[in-house]
Short mmCIF file of C-alpha atoms in Angstrom, two decimals:
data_model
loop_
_atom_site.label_atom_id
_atom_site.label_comp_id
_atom_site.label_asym_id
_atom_site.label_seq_id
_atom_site.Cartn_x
_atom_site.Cartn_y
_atom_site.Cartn_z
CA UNK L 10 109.12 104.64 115.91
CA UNK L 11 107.61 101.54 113.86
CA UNK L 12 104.50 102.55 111.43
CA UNK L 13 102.35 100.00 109.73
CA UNK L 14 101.47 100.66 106.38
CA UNK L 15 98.89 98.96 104.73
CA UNK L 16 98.33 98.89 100.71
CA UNK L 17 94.75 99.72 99.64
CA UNK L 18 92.14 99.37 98.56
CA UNK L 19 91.31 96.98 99.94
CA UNK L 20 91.31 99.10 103.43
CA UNK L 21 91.78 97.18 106.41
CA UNK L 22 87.64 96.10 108.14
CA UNK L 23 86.26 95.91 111.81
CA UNK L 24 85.55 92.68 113.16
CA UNK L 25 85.13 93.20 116.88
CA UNK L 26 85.78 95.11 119.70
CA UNK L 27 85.08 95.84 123.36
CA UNK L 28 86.42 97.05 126.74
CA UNK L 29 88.23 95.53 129.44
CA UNK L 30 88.48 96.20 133.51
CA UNK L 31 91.45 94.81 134.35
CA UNK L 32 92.78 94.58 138.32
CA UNK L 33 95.69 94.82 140.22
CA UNK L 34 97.90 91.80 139.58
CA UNK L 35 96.40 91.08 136.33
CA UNK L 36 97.74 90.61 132.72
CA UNK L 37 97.37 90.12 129.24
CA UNK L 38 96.76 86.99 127.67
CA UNK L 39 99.60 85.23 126.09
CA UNK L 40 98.36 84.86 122.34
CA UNK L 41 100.80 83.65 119.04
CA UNK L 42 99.66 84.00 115.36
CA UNK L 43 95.79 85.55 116.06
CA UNK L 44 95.23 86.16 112.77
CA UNK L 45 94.06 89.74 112.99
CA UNK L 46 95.39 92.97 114.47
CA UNK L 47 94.85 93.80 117.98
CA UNK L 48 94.54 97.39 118.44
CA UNK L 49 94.50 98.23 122.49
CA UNK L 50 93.81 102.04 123.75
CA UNK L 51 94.66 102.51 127.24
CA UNK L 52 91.72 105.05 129.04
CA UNK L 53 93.40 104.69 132.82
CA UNK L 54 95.92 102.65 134.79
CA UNK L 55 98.92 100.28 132.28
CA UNK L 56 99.42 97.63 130.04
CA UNK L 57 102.53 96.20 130.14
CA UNK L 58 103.12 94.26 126.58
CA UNK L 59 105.90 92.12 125.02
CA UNK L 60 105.52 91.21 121.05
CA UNK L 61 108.47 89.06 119.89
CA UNK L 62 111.22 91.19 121.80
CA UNK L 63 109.81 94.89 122.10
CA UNK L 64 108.55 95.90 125.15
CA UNK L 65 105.65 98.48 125.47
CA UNK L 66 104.28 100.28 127.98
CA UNK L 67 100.36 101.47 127.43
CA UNK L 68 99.56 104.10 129.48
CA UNK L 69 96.45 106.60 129.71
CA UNK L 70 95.58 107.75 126.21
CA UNK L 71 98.17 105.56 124.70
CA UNK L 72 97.56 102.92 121.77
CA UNK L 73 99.37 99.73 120.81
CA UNK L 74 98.74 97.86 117.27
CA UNK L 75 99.92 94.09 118.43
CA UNK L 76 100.45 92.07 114.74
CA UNK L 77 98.49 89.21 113.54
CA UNK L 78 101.59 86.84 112.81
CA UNK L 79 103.61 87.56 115.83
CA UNK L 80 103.86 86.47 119.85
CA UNK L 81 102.57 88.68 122.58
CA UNK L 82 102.32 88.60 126.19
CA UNK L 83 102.65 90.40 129.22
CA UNK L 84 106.04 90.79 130.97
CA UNK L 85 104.72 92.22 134.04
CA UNK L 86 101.63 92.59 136.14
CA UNK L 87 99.17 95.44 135.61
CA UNK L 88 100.37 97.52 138.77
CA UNK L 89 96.87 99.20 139.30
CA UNK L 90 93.52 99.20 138.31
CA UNK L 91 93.56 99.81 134.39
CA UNK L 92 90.71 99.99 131.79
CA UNK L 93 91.19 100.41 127.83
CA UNK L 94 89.27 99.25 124.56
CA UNK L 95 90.41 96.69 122.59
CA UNK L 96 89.67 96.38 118.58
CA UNK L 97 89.89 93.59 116.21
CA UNK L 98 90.55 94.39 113.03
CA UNK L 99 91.30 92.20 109.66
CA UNK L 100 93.07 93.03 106.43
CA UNK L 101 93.31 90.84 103.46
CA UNK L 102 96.06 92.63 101.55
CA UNK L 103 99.95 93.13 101.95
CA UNK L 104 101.07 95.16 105.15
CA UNK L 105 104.39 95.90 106.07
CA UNK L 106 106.26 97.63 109.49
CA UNK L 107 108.72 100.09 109.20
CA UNK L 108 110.63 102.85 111.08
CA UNK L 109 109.84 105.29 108.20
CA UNK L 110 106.33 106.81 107.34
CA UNK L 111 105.68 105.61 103.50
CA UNK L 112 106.13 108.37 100.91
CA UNK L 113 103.49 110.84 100.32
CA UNK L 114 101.08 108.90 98.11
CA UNK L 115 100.57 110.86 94.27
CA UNK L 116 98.73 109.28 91.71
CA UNK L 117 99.18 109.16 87.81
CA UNK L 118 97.15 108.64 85.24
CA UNK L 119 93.66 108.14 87.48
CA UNK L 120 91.70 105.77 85.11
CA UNK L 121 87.91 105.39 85.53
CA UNK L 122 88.28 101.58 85.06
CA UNK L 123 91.33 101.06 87.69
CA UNK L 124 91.71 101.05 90.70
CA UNK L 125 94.77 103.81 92.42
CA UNK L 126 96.60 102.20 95.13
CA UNK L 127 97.59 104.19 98.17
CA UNK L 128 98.59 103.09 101.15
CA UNK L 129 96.95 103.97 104.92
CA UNK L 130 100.22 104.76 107.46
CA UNK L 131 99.29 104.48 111.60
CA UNK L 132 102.04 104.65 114.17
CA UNK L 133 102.31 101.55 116.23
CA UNK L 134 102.82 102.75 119.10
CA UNK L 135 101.73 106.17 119.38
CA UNK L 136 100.42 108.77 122.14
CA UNK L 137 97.23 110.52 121.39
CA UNK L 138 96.53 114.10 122.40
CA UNK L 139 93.75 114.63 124.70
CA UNK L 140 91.81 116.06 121.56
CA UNK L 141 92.34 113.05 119.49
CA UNK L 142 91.51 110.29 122.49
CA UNK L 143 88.21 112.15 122.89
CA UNK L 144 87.51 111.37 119.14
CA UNK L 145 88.48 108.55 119.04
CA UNK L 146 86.25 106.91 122.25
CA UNK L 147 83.42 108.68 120.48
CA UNK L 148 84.27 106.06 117.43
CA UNK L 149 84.84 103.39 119.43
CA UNK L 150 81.81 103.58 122.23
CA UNK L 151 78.88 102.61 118.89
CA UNK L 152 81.44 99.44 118.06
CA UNK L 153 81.36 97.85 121.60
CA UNK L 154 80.23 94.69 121.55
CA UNK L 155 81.85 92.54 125.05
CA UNK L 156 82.90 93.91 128.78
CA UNK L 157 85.86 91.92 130.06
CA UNK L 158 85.71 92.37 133.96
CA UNK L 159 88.03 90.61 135.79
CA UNK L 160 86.89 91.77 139.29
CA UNK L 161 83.43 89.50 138.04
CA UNK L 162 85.34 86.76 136.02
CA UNK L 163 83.47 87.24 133.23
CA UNK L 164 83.14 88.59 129.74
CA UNK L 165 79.59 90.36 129.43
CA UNK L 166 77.79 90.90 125.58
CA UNK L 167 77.12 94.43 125.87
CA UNK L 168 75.97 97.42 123.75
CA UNK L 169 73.06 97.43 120.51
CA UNK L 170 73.33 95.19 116.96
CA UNK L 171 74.04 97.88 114.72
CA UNK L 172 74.50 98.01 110.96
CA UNK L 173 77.33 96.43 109.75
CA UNK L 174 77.83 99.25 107.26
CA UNK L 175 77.99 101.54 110.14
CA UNK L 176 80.36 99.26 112.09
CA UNK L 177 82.61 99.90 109.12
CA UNK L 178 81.72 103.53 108.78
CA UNK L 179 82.71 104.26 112.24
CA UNK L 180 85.79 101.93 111.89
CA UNK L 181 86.94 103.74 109.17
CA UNK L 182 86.80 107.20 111.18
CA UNK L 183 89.16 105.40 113.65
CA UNK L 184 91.76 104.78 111.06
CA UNK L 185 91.71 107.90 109.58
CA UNK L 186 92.01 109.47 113.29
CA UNK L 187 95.11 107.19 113.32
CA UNK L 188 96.44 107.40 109.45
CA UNK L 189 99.66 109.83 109.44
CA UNK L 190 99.77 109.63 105.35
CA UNK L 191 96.86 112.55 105.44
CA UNK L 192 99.02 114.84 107.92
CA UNK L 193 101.36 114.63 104.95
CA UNK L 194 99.88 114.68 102.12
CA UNK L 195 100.19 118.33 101.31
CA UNK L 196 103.87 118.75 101.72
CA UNK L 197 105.17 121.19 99.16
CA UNK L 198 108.08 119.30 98.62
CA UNK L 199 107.83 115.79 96.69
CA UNK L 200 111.39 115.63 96.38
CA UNK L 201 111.50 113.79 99.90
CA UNK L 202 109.13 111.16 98.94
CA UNK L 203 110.62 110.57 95.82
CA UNK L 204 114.10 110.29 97.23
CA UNK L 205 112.49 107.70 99.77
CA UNK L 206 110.69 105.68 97.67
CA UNK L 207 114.40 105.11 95.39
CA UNK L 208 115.82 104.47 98.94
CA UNK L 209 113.00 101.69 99.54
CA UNK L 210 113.80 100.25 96.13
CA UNK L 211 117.55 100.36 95.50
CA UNK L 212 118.92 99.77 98.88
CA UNK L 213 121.04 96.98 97.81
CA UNK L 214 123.40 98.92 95.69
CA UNK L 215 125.75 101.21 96.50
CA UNK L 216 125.91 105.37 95.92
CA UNK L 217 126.42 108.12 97.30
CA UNK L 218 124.62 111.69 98.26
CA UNK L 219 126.28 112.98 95.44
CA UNK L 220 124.82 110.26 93.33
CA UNK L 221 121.23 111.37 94.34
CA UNK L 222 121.80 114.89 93.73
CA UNK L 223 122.98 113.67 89.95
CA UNK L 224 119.77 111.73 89.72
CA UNK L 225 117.45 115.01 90.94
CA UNK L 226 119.61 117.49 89.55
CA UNK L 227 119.74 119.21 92.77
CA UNK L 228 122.13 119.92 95.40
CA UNK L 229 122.92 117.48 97.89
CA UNK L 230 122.94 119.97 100.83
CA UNK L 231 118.88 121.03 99.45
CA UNK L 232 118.30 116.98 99.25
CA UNK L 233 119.18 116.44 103.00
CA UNK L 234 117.10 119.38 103.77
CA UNK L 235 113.53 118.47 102.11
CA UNK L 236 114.36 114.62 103.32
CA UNK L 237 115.15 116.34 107.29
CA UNK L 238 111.86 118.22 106.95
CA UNK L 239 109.82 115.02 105.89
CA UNK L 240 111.39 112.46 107.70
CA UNK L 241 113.49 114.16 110.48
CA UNK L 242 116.73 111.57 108.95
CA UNK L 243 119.12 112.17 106.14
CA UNK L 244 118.99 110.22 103.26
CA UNK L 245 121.95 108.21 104.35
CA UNK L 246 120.16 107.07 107.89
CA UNK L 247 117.19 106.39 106.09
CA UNK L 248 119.28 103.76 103.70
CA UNK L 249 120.64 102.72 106.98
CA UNK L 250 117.77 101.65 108.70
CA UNK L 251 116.27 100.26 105.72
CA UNK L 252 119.46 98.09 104.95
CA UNK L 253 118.93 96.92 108.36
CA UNK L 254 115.22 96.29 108.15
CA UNK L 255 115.59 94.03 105.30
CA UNK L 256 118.71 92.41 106.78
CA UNK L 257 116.44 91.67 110.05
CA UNK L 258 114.21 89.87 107.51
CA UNK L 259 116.83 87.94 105.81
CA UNK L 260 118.32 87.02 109.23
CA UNK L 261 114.79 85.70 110.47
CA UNK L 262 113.75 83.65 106.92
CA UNK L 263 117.27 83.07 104.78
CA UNK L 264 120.07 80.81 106.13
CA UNK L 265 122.51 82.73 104.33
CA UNK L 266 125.59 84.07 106.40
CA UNK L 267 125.90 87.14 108.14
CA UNK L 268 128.84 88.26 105.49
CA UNK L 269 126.27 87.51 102.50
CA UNK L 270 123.81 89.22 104.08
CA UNK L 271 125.27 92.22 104.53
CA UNK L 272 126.24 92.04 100.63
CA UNK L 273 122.86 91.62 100.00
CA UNK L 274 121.49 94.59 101.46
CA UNK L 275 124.83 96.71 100.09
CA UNK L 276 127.07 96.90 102.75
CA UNK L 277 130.56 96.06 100.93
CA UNK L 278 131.91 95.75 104.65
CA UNK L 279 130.98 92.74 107.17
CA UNK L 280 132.12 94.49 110.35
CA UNK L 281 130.88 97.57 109.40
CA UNK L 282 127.52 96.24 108.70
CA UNK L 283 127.53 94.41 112.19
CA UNK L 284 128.59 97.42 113.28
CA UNK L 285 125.81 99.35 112.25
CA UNK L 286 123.20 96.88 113.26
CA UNK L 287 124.49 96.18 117.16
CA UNK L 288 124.04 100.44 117.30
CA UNK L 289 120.65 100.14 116.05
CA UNK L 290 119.47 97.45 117.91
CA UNK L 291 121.99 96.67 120.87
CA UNK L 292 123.07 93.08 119.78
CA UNK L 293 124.88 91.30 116.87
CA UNK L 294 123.30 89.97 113.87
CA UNK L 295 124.15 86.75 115.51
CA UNK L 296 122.79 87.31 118.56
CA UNK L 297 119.21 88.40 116.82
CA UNK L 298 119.07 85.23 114.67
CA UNK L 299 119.62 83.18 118.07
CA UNK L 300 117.31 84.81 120.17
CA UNK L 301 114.81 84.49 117.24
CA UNK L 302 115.22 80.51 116.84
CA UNK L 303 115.03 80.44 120.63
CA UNK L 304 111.42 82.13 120.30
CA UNK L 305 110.50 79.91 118.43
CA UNK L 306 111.85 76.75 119.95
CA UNK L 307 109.80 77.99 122.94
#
């Protein structure tokens, strides 16, 4: 699963939103590089979205965030009648995707002067409970502002001018419906988080568990425990996929090698790194930078 994490304050801000009646035999608009984040929420019927090479499928009471810098489009036909809000929303600050959930956010040294930076965590991709989609459309129904209907052709201004204050207010009820990082934050066990966050940072060199239980001064069969119970990976597949997030990165905006890339992100094998990333994502490194110049050709 991918999660978006975004580093407050400032919190990501509403800008628009609205509903849409789509019919049989129709689809998504192709867009590239909208500039904000396009949050869609499925009420009946499917969505069938592609954003750079994932595929999706939105159904009933399902929720895709579609990025502000990326290509999306739909790769098939909506196959029956299907309705679902759509939300704009803007953020000014850094953001970054992942396939971990950030660490538990813990603040030192609070200062009345400073500001203390945490960071707001939502799936992208996720399936709501019943329970949750009813609290959420009762969020969402005040911020309607346009009615797509296709059977009409037309996009209708619908619903009341309401404080923008509110419009936030209500916005921010959606993210925190959405934001995983307060289902977390009272885990017993910081260990996990701190073990993560070294993970996140020191990726590029090379150690072991044993090497982590020497830095914690606990036992590495107690580390893979509280990092299982946190993250549902080891701390070895969590280096693992972030080695091969940031080598997905350096493939995309570097033109180093695929040998020097794998040193950079600590693998001190090439074909073991290559490896590794066809298992994770069924192709070569090779293949991914290709397809990705291809994209972009196009």
């Amino acid at each position: 699963m991918i999660y978006l994490h975004f580093e407050s304050p400032p919190t990501p801000y509403f800008i628009a939103a609205g509903k849409a009646l789509y019919r049989k035999g129709d689809r998504h608009t192709r867009r590239s590089n909208i500039g904000v984040f396009d949050i869609l929420y499925v009420l009946s019927g499917s969505l069938y979205i592609i954003e750079e090479n994932e595929h999706y499928t939105i159904s009933s009471n399902q929720l895709l965030i579609l990025s502000p810098d990326k290509t999306h489009s739909s790769y098939r036909v909506c196959d029956k009648e299907t309705k679902f809000y759509w939300i704009h929303m803007g953020f000014t600050e850094s953001y970054y995707e992942s396939e971990h959930i950030h660490p538990v956010n813990r603040v030192f040294n609070k200062s009345l002067f400073r500001d203390a930076p945490f960071y707001i965590s939502v799936p992208k991709y996720m399936q709501l409970s019943e329970e949750e989609g009813r609290l959420l459309c009762s969020y969402i129904e005040p911020l309607l502002m346009f009615f797509i209907n296709k059977y009409e052709g037309k996009t209708l201004k619908i619903g009341k001018d309401i404080n923008p204050l509110n419009q936030q207010q209500y916005f921010l009820n959606i993210l925190n419906v959405l934001n995983l990082d307060s289902k977390f934050s009272n885990a017993p066990d910081s260990l996990a988080s701190e073990v993560m966050q070294y993970l996140q940072n020191n990726y590029h060199k090379n150690f072991t568990i044993q090497d982590l239980a020497k830095l914690y001064n606990f036992h590495p069969v107690h580390i893979i425990r509280c990092m299982k119970n946190s993250y549902h990976v080891t701390p070895i597949q969590a280096l693992t996929t972030i080695r091969m997030e940031k080598a997905k990165e350096l493939l995309a905006t570097s033109t180093a090698t695929v040998q020097e890339i794998s040193e950079m992100v600590g693998f001190t094998s090439s074909s073991y790194f290559i490896k590794q990333f066809k298992l994770l994502y069924q192709k070569t490194p090779a293949k991914y930078r290709a397809e990705l110049k291809q994209n972009y050709a196009e």
